[in-house]
PDB file of C-alpha atoms and ligand atoms in Angstrom:
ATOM      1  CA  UNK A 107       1.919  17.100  -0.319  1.00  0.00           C
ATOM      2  CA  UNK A 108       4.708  14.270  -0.056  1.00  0.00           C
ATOM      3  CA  UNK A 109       2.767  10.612  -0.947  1.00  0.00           C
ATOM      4  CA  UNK A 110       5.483   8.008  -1.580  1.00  0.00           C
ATOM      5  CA  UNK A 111       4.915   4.434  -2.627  1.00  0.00           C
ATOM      6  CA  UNK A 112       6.901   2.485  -0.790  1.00  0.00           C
ATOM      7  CA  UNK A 113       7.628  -0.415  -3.046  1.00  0.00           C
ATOM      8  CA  UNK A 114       9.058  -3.551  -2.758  1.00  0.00           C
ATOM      9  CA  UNK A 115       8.805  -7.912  -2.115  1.00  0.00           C
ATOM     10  CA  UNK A 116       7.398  -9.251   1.083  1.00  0.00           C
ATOM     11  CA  UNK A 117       9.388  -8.667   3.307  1.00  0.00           C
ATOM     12  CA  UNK A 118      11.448  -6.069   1.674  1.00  0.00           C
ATOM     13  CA  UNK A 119      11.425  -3.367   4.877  1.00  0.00           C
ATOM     14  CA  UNK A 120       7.953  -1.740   3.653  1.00  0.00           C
ATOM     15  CA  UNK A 121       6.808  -2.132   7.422  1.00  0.00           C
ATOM     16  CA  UNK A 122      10.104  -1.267   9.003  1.00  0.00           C
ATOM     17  CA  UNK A 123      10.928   2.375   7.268  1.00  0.00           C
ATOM     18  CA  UNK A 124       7.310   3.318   7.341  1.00  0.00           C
ATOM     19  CA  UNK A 125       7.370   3.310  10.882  1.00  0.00           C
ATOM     20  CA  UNK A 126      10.553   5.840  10.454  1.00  0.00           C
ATOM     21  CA  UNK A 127       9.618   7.645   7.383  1.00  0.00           C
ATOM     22  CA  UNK A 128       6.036   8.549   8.881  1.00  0.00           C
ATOM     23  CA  UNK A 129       8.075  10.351  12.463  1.00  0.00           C
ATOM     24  CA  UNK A 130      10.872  12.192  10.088  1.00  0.00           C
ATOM     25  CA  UNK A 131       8.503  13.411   7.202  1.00  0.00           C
ATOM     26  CA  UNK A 132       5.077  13.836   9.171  1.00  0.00           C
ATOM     27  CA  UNK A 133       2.975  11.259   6.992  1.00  0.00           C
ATOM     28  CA  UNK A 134      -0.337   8.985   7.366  1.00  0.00           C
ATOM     29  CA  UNK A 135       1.037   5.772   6.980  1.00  0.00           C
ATOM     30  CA  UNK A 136      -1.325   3.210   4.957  1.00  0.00           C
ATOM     31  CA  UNK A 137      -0.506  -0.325   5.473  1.00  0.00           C
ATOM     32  CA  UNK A 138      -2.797  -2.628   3.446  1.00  0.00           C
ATOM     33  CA  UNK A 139      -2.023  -5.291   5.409  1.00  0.00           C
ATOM     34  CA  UNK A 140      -2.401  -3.298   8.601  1.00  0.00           C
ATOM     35  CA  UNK A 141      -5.767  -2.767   7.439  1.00  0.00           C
ATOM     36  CA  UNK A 142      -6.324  -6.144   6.942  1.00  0.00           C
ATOM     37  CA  UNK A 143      -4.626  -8.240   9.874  1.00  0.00           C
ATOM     38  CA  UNK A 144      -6.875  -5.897  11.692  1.00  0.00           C
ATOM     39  CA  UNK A 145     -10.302  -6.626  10.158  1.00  0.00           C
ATOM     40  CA  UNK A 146      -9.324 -10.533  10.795  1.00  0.00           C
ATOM     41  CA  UNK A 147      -8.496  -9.363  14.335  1.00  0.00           C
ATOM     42  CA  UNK A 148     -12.355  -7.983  14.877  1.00  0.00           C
ATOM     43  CA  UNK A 149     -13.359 -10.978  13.054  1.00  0.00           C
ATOM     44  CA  UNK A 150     -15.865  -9.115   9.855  1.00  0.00           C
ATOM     45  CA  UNK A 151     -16.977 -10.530   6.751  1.00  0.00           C
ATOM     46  CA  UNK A 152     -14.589  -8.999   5.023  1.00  0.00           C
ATOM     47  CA  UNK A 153     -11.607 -10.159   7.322  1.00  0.00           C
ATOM     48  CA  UNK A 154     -12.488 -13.641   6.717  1.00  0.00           C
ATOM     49  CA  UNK A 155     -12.842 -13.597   3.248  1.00  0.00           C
ATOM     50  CA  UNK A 156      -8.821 -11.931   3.299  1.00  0.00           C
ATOM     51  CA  UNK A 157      -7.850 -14.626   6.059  1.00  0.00           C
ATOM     52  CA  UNK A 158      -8.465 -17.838   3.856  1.00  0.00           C
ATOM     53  CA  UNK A 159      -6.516 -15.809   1.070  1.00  0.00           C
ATOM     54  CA  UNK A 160      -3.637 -14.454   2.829  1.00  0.00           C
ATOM     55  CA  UNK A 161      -3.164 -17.787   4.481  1.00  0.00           C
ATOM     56  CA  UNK A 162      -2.244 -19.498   1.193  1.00  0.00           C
ATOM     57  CA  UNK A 163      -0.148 -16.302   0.194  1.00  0.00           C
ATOM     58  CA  UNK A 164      -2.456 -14.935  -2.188  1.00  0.00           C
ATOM     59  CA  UNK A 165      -3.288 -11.334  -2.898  1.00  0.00           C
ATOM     60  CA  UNK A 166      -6.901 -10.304  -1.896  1.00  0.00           C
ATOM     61  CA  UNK A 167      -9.335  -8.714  -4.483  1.00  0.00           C
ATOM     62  CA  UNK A 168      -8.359  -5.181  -5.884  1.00  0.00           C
ATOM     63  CA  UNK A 169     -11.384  -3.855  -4.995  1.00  0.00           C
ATOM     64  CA  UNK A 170     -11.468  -4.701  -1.267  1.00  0.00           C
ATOM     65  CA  UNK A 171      -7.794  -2.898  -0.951  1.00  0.00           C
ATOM     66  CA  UNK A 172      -8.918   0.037  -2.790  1.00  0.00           C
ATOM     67  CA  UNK A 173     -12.164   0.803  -1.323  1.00  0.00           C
ATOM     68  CA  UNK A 174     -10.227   0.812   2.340  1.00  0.00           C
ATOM     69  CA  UNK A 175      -7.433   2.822   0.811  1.00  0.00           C
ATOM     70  CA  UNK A 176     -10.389   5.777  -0.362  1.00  0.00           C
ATOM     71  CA  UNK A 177     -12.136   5.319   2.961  1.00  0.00           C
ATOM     72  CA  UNK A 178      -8.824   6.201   5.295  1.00  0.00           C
ATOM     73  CA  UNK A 179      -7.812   8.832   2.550  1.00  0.00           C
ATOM     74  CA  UNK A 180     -10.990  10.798   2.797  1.00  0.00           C
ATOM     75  CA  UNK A 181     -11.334  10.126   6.587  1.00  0.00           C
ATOM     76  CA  UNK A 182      -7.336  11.524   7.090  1.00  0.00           C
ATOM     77  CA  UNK A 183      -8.721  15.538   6.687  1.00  0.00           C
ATOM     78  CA  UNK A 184      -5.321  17.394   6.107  1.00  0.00           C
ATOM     79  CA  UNK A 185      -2.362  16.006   5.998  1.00  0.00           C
ATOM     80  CA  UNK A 186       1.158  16.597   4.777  1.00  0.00           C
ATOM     81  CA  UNK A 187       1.376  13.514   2.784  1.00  0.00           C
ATOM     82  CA  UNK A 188       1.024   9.726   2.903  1.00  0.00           C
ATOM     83  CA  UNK A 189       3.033   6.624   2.724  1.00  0.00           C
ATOM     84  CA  UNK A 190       1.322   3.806   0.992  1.00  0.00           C
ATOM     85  CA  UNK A 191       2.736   0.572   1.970  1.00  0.00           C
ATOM     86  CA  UNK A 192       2.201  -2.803   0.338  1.00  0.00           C
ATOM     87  CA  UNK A 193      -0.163  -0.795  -2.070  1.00  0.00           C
ATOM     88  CA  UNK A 194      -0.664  -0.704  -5.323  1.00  0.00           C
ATOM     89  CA  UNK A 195       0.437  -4.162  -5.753  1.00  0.00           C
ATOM     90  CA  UNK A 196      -1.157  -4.959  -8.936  1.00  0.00           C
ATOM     91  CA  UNK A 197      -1.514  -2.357 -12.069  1.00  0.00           C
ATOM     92  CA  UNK A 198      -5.493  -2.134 -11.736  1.00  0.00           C
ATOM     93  CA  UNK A 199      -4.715  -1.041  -7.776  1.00  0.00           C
ATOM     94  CA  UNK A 200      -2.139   1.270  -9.092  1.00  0.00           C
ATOM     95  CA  UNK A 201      -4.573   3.026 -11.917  1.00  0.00           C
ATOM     96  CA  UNK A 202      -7.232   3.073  -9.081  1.00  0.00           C
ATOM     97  CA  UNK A 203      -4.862   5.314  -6.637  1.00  0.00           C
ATOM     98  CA  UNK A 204      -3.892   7.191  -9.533  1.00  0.00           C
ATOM     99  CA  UNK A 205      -7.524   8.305 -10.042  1.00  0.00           C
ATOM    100  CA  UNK A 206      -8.746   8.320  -6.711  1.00  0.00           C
ATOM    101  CA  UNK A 207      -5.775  10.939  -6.102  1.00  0.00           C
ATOM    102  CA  UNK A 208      -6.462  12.947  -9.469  1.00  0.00           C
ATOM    103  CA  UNK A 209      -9.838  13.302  -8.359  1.00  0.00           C
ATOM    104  CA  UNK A 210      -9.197  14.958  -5.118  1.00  0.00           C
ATOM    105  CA  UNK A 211      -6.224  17.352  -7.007  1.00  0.00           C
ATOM    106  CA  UNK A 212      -3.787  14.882  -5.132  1.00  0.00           C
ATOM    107  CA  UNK A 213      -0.967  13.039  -6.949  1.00  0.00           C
ATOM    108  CA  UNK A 214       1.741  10.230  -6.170  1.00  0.00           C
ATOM    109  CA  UNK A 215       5.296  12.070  -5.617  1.00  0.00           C
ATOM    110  CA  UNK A 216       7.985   9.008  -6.300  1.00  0.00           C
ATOM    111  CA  UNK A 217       7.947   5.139  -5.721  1.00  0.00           C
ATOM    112  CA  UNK A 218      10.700   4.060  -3.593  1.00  0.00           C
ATOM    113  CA  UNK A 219      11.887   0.450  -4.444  1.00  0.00           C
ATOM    114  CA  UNK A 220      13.436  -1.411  -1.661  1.00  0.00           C
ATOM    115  CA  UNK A 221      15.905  -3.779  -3.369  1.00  0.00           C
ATOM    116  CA  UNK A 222      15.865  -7.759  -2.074  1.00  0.00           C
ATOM    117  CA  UNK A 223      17.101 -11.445  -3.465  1.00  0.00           C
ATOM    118  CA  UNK A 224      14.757 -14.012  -2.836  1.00  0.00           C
ATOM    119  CA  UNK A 225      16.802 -15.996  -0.272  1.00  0.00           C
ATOM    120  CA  UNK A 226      17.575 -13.001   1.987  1.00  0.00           C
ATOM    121  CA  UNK A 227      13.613 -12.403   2.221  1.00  0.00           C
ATOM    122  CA  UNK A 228      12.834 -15.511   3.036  1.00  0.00           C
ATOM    123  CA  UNK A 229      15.065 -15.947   6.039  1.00  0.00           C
ATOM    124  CA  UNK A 230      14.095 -12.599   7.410  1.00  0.00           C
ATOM    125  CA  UNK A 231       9.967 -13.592   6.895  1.00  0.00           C
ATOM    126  CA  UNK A 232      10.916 -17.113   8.531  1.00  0.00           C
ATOM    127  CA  UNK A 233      12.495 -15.331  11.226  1.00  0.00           C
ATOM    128  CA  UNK A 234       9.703 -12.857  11.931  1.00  0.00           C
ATOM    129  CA  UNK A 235       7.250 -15.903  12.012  1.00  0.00           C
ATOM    130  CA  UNK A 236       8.935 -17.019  15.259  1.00  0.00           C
ATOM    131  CA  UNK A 237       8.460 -13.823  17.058  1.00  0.00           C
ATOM    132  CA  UNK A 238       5.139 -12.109  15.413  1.00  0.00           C
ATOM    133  CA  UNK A 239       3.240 -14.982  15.238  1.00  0.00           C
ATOM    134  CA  UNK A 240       1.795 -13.860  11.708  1.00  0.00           C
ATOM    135  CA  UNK A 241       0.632 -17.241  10.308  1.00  0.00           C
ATOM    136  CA  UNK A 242       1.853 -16.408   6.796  1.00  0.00           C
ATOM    137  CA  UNK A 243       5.356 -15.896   7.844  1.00  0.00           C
ATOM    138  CA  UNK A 244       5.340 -19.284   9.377  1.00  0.00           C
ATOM    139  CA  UNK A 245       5.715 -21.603   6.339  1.00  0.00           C
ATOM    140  CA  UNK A 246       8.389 -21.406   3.724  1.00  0.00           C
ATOM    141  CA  UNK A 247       5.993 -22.459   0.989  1.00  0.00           C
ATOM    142  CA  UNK A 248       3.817 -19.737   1.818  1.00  0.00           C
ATOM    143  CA  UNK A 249       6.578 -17.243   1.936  1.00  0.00           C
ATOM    144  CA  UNK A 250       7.962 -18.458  -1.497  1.00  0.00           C
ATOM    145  CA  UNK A 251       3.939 -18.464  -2.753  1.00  0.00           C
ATOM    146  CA  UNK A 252       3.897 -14.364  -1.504  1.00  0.00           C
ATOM    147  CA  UNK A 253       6.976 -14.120  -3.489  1.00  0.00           C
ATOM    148  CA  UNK A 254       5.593 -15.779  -6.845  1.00  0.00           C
ATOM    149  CA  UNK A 255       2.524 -13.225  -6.775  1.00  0.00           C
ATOM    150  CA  UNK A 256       4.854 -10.565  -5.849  1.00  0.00           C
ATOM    151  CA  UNK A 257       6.992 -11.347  -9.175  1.00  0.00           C
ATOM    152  CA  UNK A 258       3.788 -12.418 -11.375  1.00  0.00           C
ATOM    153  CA  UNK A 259       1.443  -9.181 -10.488  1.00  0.00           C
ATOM    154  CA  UNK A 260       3.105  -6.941  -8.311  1.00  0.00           C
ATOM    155  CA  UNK A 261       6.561  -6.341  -9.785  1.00  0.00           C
ATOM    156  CA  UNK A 262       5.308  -4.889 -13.254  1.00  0.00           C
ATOM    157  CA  UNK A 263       4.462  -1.396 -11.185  1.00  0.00           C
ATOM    158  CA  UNK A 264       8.140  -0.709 -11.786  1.00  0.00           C
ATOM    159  CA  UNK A 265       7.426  -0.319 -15.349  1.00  0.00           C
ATOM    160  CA  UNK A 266       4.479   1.740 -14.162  1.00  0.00           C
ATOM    161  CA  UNK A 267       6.156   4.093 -12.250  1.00  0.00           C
ATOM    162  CA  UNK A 268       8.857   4.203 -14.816  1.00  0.00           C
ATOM    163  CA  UNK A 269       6.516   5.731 -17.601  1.00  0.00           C
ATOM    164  CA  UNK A 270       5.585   8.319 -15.048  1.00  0.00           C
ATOM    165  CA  UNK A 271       9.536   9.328 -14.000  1.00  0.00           C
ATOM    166  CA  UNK A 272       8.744   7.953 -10.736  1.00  0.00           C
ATOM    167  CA  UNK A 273      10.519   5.225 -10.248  1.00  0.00           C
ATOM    168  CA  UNK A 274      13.513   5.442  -7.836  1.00  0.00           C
ATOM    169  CA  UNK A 275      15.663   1.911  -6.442  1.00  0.00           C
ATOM    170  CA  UNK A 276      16.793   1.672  -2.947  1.00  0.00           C
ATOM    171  CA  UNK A 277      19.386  -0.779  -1.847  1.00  0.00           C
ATOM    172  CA  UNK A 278      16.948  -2.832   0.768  1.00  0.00           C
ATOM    173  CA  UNK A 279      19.974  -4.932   2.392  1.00  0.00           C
ATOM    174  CA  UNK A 280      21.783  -3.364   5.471  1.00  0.00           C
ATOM    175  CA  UNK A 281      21.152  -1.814   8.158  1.00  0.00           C
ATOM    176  CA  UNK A 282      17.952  -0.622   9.167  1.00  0.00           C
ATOM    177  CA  UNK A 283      19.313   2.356   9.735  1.00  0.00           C
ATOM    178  CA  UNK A 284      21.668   3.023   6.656  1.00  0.00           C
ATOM    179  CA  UNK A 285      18.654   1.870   4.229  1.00  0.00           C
ATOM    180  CA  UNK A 286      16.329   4.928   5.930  1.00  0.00           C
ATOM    181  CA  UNK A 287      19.341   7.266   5.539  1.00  0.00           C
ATOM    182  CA  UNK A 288      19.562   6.385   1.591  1.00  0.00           C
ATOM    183  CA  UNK A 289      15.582   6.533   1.604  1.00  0.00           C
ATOM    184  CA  UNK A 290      15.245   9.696   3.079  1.00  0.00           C
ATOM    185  CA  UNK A 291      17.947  11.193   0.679  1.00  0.00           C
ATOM    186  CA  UNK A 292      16.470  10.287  -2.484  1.00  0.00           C
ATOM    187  CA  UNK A 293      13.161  12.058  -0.823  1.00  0.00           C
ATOM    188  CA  UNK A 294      15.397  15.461   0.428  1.00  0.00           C
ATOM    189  CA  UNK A 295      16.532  15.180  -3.352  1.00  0.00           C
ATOM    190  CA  UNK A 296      13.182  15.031  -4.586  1.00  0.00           C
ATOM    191  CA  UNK A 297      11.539  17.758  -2.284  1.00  0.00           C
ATOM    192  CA  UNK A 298      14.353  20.241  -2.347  1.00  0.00           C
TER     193      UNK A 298
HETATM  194  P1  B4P B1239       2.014  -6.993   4.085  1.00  0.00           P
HETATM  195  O1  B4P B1239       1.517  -6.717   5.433  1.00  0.00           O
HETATM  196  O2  B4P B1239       2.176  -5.845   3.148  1.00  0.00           O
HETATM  197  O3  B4P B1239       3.366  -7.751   4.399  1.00  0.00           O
HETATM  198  P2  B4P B1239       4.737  -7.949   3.733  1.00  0.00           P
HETATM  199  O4  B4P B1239       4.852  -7.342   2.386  1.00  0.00           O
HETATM  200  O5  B4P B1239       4.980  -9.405   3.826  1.00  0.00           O
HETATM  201  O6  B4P B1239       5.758  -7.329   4.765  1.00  0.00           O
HETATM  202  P3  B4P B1239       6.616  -6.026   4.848  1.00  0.00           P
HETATM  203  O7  B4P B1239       7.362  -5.807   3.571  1.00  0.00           O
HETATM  204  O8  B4P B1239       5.844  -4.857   5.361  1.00  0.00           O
HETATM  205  O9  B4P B1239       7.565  -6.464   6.050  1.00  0.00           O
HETATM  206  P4  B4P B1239       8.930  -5.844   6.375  1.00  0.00           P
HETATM  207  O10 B4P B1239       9.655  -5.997   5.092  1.00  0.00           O
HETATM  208  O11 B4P B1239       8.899  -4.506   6.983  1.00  0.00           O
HETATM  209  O12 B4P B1239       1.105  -8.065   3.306  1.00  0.00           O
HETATM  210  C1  B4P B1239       0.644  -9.272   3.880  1.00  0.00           C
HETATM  211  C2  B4P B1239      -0.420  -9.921   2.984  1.00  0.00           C
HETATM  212  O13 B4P B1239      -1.611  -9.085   2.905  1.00  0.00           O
HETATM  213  C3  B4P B1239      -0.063 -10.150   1.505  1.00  0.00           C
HETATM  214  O14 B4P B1239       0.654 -11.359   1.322  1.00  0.00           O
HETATM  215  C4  B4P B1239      -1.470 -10.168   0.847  1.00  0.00           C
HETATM  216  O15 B4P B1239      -2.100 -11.431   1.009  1.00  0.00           O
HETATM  217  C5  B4P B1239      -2.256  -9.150   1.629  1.00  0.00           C
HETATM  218  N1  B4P B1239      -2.222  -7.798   1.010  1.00  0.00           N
HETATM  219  C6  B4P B1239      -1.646  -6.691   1.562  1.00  0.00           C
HETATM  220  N2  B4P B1239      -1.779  -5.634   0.745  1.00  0.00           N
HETATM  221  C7  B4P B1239      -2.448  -6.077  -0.363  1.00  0.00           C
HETATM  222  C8  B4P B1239      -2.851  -5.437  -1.584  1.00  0.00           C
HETATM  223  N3  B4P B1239      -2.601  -4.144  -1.823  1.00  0.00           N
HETATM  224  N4  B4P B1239      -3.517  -6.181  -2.510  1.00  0.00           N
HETATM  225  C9  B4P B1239      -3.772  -7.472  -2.285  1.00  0.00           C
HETATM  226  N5  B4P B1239      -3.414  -8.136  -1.156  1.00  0.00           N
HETATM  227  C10 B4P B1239      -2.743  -7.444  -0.192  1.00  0.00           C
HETATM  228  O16 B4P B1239       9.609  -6.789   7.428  1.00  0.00           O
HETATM  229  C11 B4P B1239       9.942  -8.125   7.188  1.00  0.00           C
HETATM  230  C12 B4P B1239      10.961  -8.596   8.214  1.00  0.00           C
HETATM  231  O17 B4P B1239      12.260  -8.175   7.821  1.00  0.00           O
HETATM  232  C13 B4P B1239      10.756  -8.051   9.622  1.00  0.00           C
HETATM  233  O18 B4P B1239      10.940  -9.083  10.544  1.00  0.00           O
HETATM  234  C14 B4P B1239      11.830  -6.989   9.777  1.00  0.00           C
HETATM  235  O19 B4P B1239      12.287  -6.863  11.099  1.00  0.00           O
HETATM  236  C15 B4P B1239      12.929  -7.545   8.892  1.00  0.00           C
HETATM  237  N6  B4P B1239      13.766  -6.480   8.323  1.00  0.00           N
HETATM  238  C16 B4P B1239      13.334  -5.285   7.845  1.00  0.00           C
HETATM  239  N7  B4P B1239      14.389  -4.564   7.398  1.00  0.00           N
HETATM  240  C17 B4P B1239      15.509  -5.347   7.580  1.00  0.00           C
HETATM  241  C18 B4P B1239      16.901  -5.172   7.306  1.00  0.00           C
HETATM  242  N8  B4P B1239      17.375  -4.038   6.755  1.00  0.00           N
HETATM  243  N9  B4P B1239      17.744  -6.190   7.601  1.00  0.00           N
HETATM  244  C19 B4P B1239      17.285  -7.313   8.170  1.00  0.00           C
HETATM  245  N10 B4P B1239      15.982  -7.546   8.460  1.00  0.00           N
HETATM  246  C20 B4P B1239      15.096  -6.574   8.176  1.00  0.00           C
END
């Protein structure tokens, strides 16, 4: 099985080479902020609860990400392999997968690091926030607030991945299209 961690700040690409990387490779692609735009969307507890957070640019508990990750794993039957995207983002969330995949003989293939400054992810975030309607992409302050948590609890996974020879950087500026053609040859590298 091919499971890749697609790594990287908000706003990064995560999103965008998913959505190619699932066609080309034949994955399950889990978005946890898919999973949770749509539980605000049918309006649960839980969705609520993630709403207020989000809103300010804050990550949501570890537990409430992981517990949706294990549901859509064990409800996916067999696959060839998943993307995870926008998860882990802290080191307890990456430990969790970790074990969660050891204990069903399943283990994480490579982290793919998509590579962006600050500035550039901003304007793209503030430019999607005109067109999605997302209302965390609207406000600069809440932009630069996903970037802070992203650089105070998510970026230490790099170090994570490291210890485990799994780390591999990807040049995130560029085309769309060059950026998938570098991504999908450090997988062909890795699977061949
Ligand atoms: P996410 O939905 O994961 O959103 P994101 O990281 O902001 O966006 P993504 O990285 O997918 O967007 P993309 O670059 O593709 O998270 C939203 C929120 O949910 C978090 O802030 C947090 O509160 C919560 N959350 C999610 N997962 C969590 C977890 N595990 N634990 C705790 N909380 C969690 O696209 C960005 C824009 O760039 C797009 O407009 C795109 O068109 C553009 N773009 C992409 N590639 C480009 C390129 N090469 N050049 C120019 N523009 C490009």
């Amino acid at each position: 099985m091919l499971n890749i961690v697609l790594f990287g700040p908000p706003g990064a690409g995560k999103g965008t080479q998913s959505e190619l990387l699932i066609k080309k490779y034949n994955l399950v692609h889990l978005s946890t902020g898919e999973l949770l735009r749509s539980e605000i969307a049918d309006g649960t507890e839980l969705g609520k609860k993630a709403k207020t957070l989000m809103d300010q640019g804050l990550l949501v508990p570890d537990e409430v990400v992981v517990s949706m990750i294990e549901s859509r794993i064990d409800k996916s039957g067999n696959v060839e392999g998943f993307i995870f995207d926008g998860f882990p983002r802290t080191e307890a969330q990456a430990e969790a997968l970790d074990e969660l995949l050891a204990s069903r003989g399943l283990s994480i293939t490579c982290m793919l690091a998509l590579e962006v400054d600050n500035e550039e992810l901003v304007k793209r975030l503030l430019n999607r926030g005109k067109e999605s309607g997302r209302a965390d992409d609207k406000n600069e302050e809440v932009i630069r607030s996903r970037i802070r948590e992203y650089e105070d609890k998510t970026s230490v996974l790099v170090e994570y991945y490291k210890k485990q020879s799994k780390y591999f950087p990807v040049d995130g500026i560029g085309s769309i299209e060059q950026i998938f053609s570098n991504l999908s040859s450090q997988i062909d590298a890795m699977v061949n």
